[in-house]
PDB file of C-alpha atoms and ligand atoms in Angstrom:
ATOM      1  CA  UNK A   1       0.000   0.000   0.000  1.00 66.00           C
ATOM      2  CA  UNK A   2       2.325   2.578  -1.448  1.00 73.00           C
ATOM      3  CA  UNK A   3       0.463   5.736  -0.211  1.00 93.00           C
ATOM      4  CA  UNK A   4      -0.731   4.742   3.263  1.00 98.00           C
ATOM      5  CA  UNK A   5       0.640   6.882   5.854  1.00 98.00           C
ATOM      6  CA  UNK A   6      -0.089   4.499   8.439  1.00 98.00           C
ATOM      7  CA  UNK A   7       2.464   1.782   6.125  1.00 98.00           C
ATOM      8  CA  UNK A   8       4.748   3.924   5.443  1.00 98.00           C
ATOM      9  CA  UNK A   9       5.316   4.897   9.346  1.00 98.00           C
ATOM     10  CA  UNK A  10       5.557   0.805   9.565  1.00 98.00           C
ATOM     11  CA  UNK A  11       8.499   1.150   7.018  1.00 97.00           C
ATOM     12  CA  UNK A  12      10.173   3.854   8.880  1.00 97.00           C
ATOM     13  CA  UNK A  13       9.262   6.255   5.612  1.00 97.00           C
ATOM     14  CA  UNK A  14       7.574   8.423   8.210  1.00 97.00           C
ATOM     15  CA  UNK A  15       9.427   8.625  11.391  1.00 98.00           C
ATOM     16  CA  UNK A  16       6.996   8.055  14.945  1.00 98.00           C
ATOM     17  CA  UNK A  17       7.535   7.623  18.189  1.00 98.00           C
ATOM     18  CA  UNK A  18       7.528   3.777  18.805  1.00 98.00           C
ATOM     19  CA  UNK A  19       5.919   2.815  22.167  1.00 98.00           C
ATOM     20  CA  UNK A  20       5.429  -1.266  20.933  1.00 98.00           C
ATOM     21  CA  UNK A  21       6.336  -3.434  17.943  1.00 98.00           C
ATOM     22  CA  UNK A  22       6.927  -7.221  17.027  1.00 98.00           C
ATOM     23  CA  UNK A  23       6.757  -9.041  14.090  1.00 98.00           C
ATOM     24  CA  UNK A  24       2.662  -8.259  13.180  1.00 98.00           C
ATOM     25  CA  UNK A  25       2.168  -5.046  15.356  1.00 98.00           C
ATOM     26  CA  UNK A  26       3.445  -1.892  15.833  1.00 98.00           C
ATOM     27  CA  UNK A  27       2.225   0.962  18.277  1.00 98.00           C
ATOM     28  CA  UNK A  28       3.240   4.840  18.403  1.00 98.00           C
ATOM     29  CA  UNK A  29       1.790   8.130  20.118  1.00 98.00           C
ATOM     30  CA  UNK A  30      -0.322  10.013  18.061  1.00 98.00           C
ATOM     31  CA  UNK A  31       0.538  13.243  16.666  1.00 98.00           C
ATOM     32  CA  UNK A  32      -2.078  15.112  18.062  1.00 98.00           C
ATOM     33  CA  UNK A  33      -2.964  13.984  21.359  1.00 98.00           C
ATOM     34  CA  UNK A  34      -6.163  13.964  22.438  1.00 97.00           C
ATOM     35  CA  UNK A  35      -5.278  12.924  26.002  1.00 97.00           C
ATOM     36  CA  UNK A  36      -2.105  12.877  28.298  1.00 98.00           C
ATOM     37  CA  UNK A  37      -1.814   9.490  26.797  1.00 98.00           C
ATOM     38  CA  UNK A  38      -2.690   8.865  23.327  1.00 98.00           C
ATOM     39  CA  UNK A  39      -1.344   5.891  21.488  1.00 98.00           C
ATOM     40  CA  UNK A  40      -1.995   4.063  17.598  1.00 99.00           C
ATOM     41  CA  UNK A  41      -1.968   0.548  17.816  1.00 99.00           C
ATOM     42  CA  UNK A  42      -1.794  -1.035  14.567  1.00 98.00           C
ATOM     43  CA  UNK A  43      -1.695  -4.620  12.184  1.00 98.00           C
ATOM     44  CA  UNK A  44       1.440  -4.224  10.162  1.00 98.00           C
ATOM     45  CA  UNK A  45      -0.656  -5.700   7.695  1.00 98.00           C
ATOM     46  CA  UNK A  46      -2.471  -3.092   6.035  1.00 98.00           C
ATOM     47  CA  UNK A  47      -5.764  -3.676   6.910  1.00 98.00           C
ATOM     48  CA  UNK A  48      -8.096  -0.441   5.438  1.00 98.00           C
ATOM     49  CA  UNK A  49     -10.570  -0.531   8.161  1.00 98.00           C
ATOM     50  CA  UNK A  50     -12.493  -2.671  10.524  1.00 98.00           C
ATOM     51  CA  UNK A  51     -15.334  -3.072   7.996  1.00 98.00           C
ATOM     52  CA  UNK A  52     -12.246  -4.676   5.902  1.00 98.00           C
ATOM     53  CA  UNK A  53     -11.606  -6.919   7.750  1.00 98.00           C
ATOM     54  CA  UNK A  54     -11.138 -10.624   6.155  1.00 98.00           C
ATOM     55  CA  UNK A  55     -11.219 -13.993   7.117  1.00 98.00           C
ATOM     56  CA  UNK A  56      -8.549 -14.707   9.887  1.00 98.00           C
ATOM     57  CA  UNK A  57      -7.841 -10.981  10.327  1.00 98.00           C
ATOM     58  CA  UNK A  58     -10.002 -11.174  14.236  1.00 98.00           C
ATOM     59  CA  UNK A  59      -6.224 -13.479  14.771  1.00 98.00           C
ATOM     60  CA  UNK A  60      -4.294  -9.963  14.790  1.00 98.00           C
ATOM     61  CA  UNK A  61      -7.412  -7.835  16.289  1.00 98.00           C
ATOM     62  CA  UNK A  62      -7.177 -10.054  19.733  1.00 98.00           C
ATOM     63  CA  UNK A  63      -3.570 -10.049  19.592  1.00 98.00           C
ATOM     64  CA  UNK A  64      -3.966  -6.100  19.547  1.00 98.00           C
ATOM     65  CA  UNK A  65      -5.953  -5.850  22.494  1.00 98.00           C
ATOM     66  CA  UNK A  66      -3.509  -8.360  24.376  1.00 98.00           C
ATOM     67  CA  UNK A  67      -0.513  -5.387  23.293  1.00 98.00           C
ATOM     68  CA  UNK A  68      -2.761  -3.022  24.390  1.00 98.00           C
ATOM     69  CA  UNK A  69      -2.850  -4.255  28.066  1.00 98.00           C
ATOM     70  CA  UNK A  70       0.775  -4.743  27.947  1.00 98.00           C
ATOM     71  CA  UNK A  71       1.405  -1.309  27.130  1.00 98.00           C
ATOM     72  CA  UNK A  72      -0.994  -0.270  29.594  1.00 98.00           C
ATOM     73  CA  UNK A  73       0.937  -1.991  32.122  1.00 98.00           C
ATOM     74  CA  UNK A  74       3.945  -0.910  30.941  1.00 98.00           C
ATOM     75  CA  UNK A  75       3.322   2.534  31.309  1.00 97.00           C
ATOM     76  CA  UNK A  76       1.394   2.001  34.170  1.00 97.00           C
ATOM     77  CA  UNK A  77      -2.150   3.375  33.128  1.00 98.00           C
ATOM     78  CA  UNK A  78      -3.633  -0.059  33.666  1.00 97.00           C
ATOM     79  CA  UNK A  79      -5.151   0.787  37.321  1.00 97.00           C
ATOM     80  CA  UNK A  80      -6.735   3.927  36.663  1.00 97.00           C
ATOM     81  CA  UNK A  81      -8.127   2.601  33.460  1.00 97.00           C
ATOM     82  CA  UNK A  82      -8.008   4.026  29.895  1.00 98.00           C
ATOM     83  CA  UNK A  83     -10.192   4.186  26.700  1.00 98.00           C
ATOM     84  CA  UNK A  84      -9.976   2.239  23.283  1.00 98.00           C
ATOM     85  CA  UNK A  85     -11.240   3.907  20.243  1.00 98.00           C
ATOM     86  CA  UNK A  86     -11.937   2.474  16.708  1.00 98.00           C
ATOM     87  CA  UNK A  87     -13.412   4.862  14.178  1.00 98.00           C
ATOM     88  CA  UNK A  88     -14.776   3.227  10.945  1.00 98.00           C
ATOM     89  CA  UNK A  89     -15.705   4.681   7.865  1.00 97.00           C
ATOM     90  CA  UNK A  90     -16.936   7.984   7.005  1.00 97.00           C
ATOM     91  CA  UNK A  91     -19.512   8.182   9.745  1.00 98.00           C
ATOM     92  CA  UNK A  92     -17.086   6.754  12.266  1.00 98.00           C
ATOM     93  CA  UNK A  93     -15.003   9.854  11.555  1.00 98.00           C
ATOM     94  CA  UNK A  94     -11.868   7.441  10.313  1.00 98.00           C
ATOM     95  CA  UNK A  95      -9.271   9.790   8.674  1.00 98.00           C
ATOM     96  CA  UNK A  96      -6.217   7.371   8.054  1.00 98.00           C
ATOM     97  CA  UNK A  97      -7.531   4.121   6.225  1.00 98.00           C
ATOM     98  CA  UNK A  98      -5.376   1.342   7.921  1.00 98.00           C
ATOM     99  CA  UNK A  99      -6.902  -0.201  10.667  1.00 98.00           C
ATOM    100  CA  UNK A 100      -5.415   1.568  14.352  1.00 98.00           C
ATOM    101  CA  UNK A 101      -6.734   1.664  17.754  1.00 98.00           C
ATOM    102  CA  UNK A 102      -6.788   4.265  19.443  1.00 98.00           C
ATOM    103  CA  UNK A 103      -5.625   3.916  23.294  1.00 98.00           C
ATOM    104  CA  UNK A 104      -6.416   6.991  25.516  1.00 98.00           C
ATOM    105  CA  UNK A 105      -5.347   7.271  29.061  1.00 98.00           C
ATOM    106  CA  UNK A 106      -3.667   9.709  31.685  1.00 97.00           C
ATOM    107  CA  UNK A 107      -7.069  11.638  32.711  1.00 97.00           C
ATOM    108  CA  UNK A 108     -10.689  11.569  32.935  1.00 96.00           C
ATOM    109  CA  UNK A 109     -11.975  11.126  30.126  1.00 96.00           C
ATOM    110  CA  UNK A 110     -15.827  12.318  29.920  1.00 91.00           C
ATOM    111  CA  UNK A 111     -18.985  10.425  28.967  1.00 83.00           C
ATOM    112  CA  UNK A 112     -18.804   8.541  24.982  1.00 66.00           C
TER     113      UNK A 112
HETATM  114  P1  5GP B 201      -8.682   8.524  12.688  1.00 62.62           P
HETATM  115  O1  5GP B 201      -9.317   9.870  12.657  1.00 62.62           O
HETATM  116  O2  5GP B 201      -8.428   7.975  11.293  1.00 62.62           O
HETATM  117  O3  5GP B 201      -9.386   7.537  13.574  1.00 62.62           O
HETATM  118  O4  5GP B 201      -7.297   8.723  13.389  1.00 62.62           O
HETATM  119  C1  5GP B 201      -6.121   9.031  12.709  1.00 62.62           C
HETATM  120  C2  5GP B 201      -5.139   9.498  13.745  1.00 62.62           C
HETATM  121  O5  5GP B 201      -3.859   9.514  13.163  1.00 62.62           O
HETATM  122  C3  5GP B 201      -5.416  10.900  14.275  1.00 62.62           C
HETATM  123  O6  5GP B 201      -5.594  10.855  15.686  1.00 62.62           O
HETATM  124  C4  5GP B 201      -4.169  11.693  13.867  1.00 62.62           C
HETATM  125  O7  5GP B 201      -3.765  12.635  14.837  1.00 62.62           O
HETATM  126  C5  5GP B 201      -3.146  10.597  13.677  1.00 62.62           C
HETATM  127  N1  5GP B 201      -2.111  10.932  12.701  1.00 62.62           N
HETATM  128  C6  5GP B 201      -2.307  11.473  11.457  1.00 62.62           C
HETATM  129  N2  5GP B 201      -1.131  11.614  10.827  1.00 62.62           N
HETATM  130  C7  5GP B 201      -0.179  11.157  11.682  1.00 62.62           C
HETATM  131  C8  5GP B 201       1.258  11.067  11.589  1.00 62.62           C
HETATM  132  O8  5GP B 201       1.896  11.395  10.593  1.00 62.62           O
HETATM  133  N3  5GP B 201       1.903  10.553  12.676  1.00 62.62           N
HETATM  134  C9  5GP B 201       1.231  10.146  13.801  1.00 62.62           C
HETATM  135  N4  5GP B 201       1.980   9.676  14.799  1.00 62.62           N
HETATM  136  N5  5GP B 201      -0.104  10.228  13.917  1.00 62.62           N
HETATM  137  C10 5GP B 201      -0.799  10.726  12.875  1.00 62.62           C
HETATM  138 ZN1   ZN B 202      -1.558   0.783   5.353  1.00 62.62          ZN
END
């Protein structure tokens, strides 16, 4: 996926600031913060959105919330608790059309 942002920041074409990565996933902070704490967590595989999801792909989505309670506890957010956001399609308000999770932590967030 030559012009996905999200695949070139997997190639290191786009530098980020890498909080997690193996083999399948990587995870970075997001450029604009929303909260004190505001990671990506993505499928190296380029995967355009949750509705794109294909046969095998829910294999990488549970392994993505297991790295995303690692992290937590590695940063030690997991306590006071944190918020995971997936925005899909136009309606969901997705901008960047590779599948990420956003992981939101380090305040009170408010209600939805
Ligand atoms: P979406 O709106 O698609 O759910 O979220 C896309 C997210 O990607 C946004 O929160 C935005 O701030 C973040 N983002 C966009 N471009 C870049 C970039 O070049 N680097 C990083 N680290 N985050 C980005
Ligand atoms: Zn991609």
């Amino acid at each position: 996926m030559g012009d996905c942002l999200f695949c070139k920041i997997i190639k290191g074409e786009i530098p980020s600031t890498k909080v997690y990565e193996d083999e399948e996933i990587l995870a970075f902070n997001d450029i604009k913060p929303l909260a004190p704490i505001h990671i990506l967590v993505i499928p190296k595989k380029h995967i355009s959105s949750l509705a794109d999801m294909e046969n095998g792909d829910e294999v990488i989505v549970g392994k993505i919330y297991k790295v995303i309670n690692k992290i937590a506890e590695e940063k030690g957010f997991k306590k006071d608790g944190y918020r995971v956001i997936v925005n899909c399609g136009e309606n969901g308000g997705q901008e960047v059309m590779h599948l990420h999770f956003h992981v939101l932590a380090g305040k009170k967030l408010g209600n939805k």
